[in-house]
mmCIF file of C-alpha atoms and ligand atoms in Angstrom:
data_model
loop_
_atom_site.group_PDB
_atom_site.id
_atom_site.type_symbol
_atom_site.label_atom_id
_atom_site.label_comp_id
_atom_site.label_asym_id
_atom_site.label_seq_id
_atom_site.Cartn_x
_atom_site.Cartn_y
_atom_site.Cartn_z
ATOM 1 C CA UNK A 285 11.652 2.087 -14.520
ATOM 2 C CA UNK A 286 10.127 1.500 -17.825
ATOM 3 C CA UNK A 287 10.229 -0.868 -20.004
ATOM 4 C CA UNK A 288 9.762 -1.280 -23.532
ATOM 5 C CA UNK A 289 8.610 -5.408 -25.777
ATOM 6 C CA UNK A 290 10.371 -5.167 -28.897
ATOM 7 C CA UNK A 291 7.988 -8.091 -29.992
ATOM 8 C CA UNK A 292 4.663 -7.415 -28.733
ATOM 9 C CA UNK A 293 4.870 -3.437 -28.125
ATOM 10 C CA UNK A 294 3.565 -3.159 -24.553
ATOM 11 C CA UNK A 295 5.235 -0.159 -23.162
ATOM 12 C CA UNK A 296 5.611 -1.214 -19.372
ATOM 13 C CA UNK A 297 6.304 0.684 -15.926
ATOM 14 C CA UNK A 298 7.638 -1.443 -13.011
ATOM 15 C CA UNK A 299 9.352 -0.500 -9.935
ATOM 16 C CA UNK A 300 13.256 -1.562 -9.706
ATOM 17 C CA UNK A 301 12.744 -4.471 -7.682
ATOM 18 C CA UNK A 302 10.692 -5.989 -9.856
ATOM 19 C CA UNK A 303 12.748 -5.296 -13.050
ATOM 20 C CA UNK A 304 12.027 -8.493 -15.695
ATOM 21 C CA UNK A 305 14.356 -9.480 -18.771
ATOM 22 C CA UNK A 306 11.252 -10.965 -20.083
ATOM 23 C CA UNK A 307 7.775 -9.431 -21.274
ATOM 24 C CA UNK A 308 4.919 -10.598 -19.013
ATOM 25 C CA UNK A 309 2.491 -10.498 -21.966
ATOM 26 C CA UNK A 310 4.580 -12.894 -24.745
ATOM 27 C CA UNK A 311 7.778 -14.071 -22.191
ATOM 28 C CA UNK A 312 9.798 -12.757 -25.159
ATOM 29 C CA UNK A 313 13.172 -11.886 -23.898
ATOM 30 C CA UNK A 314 13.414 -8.435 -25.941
ATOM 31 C CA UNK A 315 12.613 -6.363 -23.156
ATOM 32 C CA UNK A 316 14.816 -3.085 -23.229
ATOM 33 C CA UNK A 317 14.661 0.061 -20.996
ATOM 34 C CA UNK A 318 13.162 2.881 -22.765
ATOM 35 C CA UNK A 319 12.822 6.633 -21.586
ATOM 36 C CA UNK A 320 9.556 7.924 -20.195
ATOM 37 C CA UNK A 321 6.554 8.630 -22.365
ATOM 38 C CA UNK A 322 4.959 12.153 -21.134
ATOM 39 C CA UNK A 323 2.701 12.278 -23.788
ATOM 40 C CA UNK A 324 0.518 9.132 -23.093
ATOM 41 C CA UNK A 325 -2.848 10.022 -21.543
ATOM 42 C CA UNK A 326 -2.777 9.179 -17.571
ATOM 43 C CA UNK A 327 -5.476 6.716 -16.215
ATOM 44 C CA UNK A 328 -8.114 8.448 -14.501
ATOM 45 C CA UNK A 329 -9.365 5.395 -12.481
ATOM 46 C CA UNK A 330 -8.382 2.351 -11.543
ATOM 47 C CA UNK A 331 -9.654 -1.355 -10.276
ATOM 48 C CA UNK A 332 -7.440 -3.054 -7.446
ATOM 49 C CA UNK A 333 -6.753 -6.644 -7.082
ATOM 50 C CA UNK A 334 -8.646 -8.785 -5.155
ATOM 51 C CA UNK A 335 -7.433 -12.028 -5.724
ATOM 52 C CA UNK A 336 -4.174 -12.715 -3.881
ATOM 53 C CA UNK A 337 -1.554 -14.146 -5.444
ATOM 54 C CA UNK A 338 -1.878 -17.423 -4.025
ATOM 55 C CA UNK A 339 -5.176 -17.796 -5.199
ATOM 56 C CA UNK A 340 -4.535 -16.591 -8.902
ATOM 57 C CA UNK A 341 -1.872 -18.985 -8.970
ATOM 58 C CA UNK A 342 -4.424 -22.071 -8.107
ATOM 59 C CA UNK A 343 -6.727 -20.873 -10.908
ATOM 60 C CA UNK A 344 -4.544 -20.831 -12.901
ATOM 61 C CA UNK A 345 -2.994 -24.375 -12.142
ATOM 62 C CA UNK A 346 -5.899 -26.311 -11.791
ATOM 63 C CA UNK A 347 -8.583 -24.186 -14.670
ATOM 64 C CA UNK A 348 -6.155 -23.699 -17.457
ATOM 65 C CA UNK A 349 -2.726 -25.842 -16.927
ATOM 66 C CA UNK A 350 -4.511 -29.737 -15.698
ATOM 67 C CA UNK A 351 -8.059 -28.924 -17.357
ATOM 68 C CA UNK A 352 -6.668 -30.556 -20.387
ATOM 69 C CA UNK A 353 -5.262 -34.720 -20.449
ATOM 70 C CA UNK A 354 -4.597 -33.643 -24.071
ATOM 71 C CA UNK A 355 -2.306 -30.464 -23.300
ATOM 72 C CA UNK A 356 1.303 -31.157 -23.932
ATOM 73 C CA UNK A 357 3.071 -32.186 -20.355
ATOM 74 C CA UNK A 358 4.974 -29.101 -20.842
ATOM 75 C CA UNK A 359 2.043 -26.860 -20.532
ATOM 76 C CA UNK A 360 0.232 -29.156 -17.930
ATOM 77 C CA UNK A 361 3.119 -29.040 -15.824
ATOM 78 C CA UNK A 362 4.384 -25.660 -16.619
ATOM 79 C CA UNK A 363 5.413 -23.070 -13.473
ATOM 80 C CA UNK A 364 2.552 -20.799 -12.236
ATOM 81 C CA UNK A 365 5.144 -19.004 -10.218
ATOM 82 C CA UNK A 366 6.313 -17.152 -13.430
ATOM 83 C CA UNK A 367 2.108 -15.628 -13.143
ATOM 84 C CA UNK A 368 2.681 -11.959 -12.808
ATOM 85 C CA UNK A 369 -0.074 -9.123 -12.014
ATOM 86 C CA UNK A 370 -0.160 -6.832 -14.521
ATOM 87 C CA UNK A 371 -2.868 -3.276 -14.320
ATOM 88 C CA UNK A 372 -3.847 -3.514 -17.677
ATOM 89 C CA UNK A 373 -4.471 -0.189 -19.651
ATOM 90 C CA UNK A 374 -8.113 -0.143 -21.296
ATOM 91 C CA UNK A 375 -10.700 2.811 -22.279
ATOM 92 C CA UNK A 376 -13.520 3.094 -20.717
ATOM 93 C CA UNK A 377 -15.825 4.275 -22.942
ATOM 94 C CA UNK A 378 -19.531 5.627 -23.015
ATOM 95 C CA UNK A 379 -21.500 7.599 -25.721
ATOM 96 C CA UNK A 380 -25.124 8.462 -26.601
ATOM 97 C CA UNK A 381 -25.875 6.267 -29.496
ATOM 98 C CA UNK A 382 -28.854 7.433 -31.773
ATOM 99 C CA UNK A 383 -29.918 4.656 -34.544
ATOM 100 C CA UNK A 384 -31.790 5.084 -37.699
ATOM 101 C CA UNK A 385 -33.231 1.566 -38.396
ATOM 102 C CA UNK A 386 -35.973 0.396 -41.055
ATOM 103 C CA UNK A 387 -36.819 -3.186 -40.878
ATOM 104 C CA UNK A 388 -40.227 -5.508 -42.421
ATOM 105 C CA UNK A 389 -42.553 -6.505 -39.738
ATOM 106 C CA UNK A 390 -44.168 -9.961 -40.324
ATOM 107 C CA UNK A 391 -47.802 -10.043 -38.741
ATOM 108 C CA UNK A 392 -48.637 -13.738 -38.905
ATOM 109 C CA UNK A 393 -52.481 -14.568 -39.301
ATOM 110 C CA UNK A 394 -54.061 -17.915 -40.534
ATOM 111 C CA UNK A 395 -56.828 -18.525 -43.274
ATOM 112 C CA UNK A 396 -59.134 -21.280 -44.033
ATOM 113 C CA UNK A 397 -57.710 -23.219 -47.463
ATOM 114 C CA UNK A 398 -59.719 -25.320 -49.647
ATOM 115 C CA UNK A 399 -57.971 -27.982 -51.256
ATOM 116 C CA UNK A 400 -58.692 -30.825 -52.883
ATOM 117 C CA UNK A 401 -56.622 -35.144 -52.279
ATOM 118 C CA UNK A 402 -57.779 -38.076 -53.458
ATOM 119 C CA UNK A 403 -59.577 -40.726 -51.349
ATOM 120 C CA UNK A 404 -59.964 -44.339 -52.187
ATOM 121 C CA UNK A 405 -59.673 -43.186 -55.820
ATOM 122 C CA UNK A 406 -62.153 -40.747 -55.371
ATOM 123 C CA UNK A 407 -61.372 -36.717 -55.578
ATOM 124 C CA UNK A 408 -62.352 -34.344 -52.653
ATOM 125 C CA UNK A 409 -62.537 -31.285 -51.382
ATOM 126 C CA UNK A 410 -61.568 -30.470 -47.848
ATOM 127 C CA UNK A 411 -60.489 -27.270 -45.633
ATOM 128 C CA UNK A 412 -57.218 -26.805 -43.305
ATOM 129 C CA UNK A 413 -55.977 -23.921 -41.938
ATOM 130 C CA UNK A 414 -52.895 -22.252 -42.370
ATOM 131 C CA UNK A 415 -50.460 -19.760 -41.439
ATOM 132 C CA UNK A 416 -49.519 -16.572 -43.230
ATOM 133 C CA UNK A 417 -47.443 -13.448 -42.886
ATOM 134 C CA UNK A 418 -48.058 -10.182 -43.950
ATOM 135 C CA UNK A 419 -45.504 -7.608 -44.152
ATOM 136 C CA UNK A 420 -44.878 -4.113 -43.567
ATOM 137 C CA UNK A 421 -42.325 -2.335 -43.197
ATOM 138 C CA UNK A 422 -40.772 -0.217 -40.701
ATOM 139 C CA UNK A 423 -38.414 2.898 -39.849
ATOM 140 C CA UNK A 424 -37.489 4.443 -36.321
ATOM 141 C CA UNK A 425 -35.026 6.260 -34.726
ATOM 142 C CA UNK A 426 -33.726 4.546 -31.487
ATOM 143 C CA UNK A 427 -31.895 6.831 -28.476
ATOM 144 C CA UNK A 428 -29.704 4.993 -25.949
ATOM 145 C CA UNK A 429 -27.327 6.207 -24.027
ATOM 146 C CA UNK A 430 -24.302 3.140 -23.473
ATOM 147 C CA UNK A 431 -22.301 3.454 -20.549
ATOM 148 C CA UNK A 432 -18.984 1.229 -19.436
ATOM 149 C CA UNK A 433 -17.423 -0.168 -22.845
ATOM 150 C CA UNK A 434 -14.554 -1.968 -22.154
ATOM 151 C CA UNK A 435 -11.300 -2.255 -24.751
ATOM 152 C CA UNK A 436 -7.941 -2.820 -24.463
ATOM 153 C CA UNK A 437 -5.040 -0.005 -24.802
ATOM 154 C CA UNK A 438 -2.266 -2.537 -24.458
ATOM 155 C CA UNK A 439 -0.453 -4.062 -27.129
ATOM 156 C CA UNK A 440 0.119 -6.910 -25.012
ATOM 157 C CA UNK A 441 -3.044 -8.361 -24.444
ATOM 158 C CA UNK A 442 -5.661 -7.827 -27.411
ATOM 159 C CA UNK A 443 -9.179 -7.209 -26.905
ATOM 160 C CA UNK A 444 -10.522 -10.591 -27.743
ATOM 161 C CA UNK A 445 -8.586 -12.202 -25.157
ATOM 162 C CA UNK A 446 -9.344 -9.098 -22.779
ATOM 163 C CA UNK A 447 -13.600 -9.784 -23.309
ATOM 164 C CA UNK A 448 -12.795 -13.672 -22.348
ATOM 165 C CA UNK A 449 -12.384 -12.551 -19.071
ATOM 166 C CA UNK A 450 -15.058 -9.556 -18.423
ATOM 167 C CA UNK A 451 -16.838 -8.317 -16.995
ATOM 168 C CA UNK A 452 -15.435 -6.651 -14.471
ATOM 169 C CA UNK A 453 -17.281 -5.118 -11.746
ATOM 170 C CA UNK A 454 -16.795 -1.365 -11.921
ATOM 171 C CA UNK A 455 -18.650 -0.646 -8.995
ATOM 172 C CA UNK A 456 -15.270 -0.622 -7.393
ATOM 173 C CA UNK A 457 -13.202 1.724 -9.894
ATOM 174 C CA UNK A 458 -11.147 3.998 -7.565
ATOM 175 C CA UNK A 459 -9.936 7.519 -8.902
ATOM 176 C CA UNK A 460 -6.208 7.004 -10.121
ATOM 177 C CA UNK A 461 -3.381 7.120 -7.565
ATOM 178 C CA UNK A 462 0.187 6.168 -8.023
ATOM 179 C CA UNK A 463 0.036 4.274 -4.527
ATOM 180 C CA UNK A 464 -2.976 1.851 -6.591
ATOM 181 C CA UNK A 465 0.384 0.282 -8.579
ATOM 182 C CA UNK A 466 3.435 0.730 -6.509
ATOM 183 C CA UNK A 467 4.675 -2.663 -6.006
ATOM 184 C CA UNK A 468 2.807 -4.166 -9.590
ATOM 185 C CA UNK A 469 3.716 -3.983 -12.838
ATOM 186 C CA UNK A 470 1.267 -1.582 -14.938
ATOM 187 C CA UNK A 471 1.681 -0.397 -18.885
ATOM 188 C CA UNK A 472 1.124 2.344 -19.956
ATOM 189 C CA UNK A 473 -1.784 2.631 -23.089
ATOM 190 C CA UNK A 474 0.541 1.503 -26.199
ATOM 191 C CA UNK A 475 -2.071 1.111 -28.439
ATOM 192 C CA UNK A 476 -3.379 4.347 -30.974
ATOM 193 C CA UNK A 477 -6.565 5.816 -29.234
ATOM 194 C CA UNK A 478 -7.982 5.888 -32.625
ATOM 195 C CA UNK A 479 -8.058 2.403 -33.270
ATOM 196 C CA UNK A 480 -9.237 1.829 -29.559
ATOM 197 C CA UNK A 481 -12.101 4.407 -30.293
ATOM 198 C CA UNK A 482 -13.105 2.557 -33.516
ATOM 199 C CA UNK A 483 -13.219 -0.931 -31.792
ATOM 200 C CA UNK A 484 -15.471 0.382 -29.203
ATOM 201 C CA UNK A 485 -17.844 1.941 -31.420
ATOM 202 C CA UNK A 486 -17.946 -1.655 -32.914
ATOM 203 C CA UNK A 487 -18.485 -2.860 -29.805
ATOM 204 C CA UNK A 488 -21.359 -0.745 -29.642
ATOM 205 C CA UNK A 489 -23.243 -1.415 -32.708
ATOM 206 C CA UNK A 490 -22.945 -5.178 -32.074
ATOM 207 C CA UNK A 491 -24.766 -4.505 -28.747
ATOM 208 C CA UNK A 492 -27.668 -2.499 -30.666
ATOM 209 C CA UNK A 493 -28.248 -4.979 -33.421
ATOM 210 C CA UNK A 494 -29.393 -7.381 -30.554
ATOM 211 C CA UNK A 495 -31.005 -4.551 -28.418
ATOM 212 C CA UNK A 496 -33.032 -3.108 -31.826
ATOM 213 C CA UNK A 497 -33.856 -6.743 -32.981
ATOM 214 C CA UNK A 498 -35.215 -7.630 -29.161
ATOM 215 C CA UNK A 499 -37.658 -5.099 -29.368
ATOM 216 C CA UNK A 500 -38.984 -5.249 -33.180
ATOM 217 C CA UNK A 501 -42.728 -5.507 -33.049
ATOM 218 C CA UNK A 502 -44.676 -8.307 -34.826
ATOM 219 C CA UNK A 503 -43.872 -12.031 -34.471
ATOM 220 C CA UNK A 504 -40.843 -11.596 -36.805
ATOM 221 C CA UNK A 505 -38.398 -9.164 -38.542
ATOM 222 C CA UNK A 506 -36.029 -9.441 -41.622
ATOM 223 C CA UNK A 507 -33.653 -7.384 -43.167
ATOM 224 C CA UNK A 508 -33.333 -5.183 -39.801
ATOM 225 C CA UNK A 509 -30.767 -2.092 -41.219
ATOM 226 C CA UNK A 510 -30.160 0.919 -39.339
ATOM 227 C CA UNK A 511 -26.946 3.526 -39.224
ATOM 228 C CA UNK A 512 -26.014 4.635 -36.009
ATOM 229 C CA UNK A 513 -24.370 8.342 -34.981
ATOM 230 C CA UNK A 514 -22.472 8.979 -31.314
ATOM 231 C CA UNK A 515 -22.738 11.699 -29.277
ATOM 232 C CA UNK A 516 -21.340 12.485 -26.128
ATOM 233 C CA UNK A 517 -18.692 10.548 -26.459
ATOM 234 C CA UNK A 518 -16.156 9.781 -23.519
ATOM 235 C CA UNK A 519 -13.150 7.810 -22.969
ATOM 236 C CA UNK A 520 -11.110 7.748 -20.205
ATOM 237 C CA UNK A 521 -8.005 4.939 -19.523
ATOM 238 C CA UNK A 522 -8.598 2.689 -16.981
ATOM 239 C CA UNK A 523 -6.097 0.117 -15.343
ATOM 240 C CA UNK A 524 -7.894 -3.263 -14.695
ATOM 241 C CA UNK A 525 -6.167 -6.091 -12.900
ATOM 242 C CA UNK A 526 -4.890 -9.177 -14.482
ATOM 243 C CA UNK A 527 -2.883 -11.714 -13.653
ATOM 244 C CA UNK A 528 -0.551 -13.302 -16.640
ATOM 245 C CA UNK A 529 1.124 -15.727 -17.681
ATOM 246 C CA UNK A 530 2.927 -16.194 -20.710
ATOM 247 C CA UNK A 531 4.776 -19.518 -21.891
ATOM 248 C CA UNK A 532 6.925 -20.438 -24.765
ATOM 249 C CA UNK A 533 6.298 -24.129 -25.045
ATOM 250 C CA UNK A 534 7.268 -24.171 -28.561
ATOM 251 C CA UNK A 535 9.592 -21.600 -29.975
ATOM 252 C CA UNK A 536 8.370 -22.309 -33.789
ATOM 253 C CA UNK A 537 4.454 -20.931 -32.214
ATOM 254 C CA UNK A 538 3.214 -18.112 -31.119
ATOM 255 C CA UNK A 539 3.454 -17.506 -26.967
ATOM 256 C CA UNK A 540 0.522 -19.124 -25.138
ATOM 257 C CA UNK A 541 -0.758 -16.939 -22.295
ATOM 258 C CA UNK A 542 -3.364 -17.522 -19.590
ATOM 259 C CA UNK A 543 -5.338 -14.172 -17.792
ATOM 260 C CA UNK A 544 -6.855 -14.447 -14.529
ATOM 261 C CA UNK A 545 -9.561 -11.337 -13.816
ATOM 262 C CA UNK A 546 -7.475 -9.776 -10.917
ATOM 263 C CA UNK A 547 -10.772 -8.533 -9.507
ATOM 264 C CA UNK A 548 -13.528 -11.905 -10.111
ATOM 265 C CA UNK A 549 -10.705 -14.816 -10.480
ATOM 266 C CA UNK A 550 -12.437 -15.342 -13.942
ATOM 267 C CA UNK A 551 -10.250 -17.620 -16.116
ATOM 268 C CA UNK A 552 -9.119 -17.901 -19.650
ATOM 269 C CA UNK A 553 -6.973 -19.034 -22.235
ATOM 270 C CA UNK A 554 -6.000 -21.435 -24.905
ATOM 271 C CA UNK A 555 -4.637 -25.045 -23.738
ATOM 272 C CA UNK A 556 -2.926 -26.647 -27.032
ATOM 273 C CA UNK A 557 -3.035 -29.999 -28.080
ATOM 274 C CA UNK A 558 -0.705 -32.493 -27.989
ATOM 275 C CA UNK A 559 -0.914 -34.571 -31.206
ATOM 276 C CA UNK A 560 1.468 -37.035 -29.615
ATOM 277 C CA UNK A 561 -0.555 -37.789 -26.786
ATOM 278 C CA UNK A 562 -3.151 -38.106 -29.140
ATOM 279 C CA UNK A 563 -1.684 -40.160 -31.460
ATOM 280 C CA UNK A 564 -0.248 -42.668 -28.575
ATOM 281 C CA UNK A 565 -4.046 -43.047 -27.372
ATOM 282 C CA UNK A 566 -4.997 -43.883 -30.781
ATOM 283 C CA UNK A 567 -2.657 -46.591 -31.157
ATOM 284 C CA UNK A 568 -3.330 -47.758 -27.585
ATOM 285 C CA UNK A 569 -6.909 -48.346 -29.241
ATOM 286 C CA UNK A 570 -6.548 -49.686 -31.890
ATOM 287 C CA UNK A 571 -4.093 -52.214 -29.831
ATOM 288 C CA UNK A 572 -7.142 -53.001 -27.817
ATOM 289 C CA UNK A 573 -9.384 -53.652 -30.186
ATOM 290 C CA UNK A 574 -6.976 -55.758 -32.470
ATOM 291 C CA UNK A 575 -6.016 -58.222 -29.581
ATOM 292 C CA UNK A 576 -9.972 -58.368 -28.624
ATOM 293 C CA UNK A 577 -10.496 -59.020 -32.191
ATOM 294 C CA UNK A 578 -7.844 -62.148 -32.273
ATOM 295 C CA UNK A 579 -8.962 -63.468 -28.657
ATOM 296 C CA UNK A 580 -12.785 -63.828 -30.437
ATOM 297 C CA UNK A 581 -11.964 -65.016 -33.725
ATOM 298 C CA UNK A 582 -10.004 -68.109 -32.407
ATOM 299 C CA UNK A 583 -12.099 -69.550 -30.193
HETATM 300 ZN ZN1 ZN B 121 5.854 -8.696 -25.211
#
């Protein structure tokens, strides 16, 4: 059957039995049954899940819920049952980046300087050395072929909160099959490939800034600049596996939602903090310190 958020967009698949009234990615209850989308690209491969459920659930519990004594009790003592896998849509993309760059090279050398202090009132002259750079500048082109950029195609779960918990080991990708995500929930890519194309290329030149600036010659650089063009681009959807779950603690706030990697058991997500609790301690502190204060003072 499939499935449509009306607040965060994911456009779902799930079999029958495991038919939800809520969205697994922002527990908003604005789920509705939608027709079948023919024209969204297929996934060519997949990644299975490797931790059980069991196990996700313990993660999940004891790295995200109790990590935090300043989490509200709500969220500290909030039901991992409600964790649901999810095969997440993502491209999978690779490309043959070629980079212009020009950058200044700074040689450093050092030189013998005369200079002149005063001594017990009397004016010398003496020598030090010191260290200079010398600059020149610099242009290249740089060839590099970049395989296995992950970024997200679902609505659901953006890309920031999609890195937190790569890498994933894709070694293990399998060639789609319908059998891969019979009995899971999946979604199908709800997000423009455009946009998802864009963001990887980003993705991309981030990565090359660091890889051009690594190998710069000299013993510094400034005012590294370079323009990069893509060839031999590919993108293919891939499903990755991800357990979720998605709480409403506060209905005036956005959802909070924890991810478990499927494949590593890799943890993440944002534990809020209650001011309360916070506030409580403070007091308690202060309390502390005021009756110490009073039991020195009068003796
Ligand atoms: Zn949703």
């Amino acid at each position: 059957m499939n499935l449509s958020c009306q607040s965060c967009g994911a456009q779902l698949v799930v079999a029958d039995t495991l038919r939800t009234a809520t969205c697994p990615y922002c527990a908003a209850p604005s789920v509705v049954e939608r027709p079948p989308s023919p024209d969204r690209p297929a996934p060519t491969f997949a990644l299975g899940f490797v931790q059980t459920p069991q196990r996700a659930r313990e993660l999940a519990r004891e790295n995200l819920l109790r990590r935090s004594f300043w989490a509200p009790s709500s969220v500290r003592n909030a039901s991992v049952e409600e964790l649901k896998g999810i095969y997440v849509p993502a491209w999978l993309y690779s490309a043959l980046a070629e980079s212009d760059f020009s950058a200044s090279i700074g040689e450093n050398y050092t030189e013998t300087e005369t200079y002149t202090t005063t001594e017990n009132g009397k004016t010398v002259t003496k020598t030090r050395q010191v260290t200079r750079t010398e600059w020149r500048s610099l242009h290249g082109r740089h060839a590099e072929y970049v395989p296995d950029v992950l970024v997200t195609a679902s609505s659901g779960l953006p890309n920031e909160e999609l890195e937190h918990i790569e890498p994933f080991d894709l070694r293990a990708l399998r060639r789609y099959d319908d059998a891969i995500i019979s009995g899971w929930i999946s979604e199908e890519p709800s997000l423009p490939q455009a946009q998802c194309l864009e963001q990887a290329r980003a993705e991309v030149m981030a990565q090359l800034r660091q890889r051009l600036a690594s190998f710069m010659p000299g013993d510094s650089h400034r005012e590294l600049q370079y323009s990069t063009q893509f060839h031999q681009e590919a993108l293919v959807v891939c499903l990755l596996p991800v357990w979720v779950l998605a709480l409403r603690h506060d209905p005036q706030s956005p959802p909070l939602r924890f991810l478990v990697n499927g494949q590593t058991g890799k943890v993440y997500g944002r534990v809020p903090v209650s001011w309360i609790k916070v506030l409580i301690a403070v007091l308690l502190a202060l309390l502390v310190l005021g009756g110490l204060y009073l039991l020195l003072s009068s003796r």
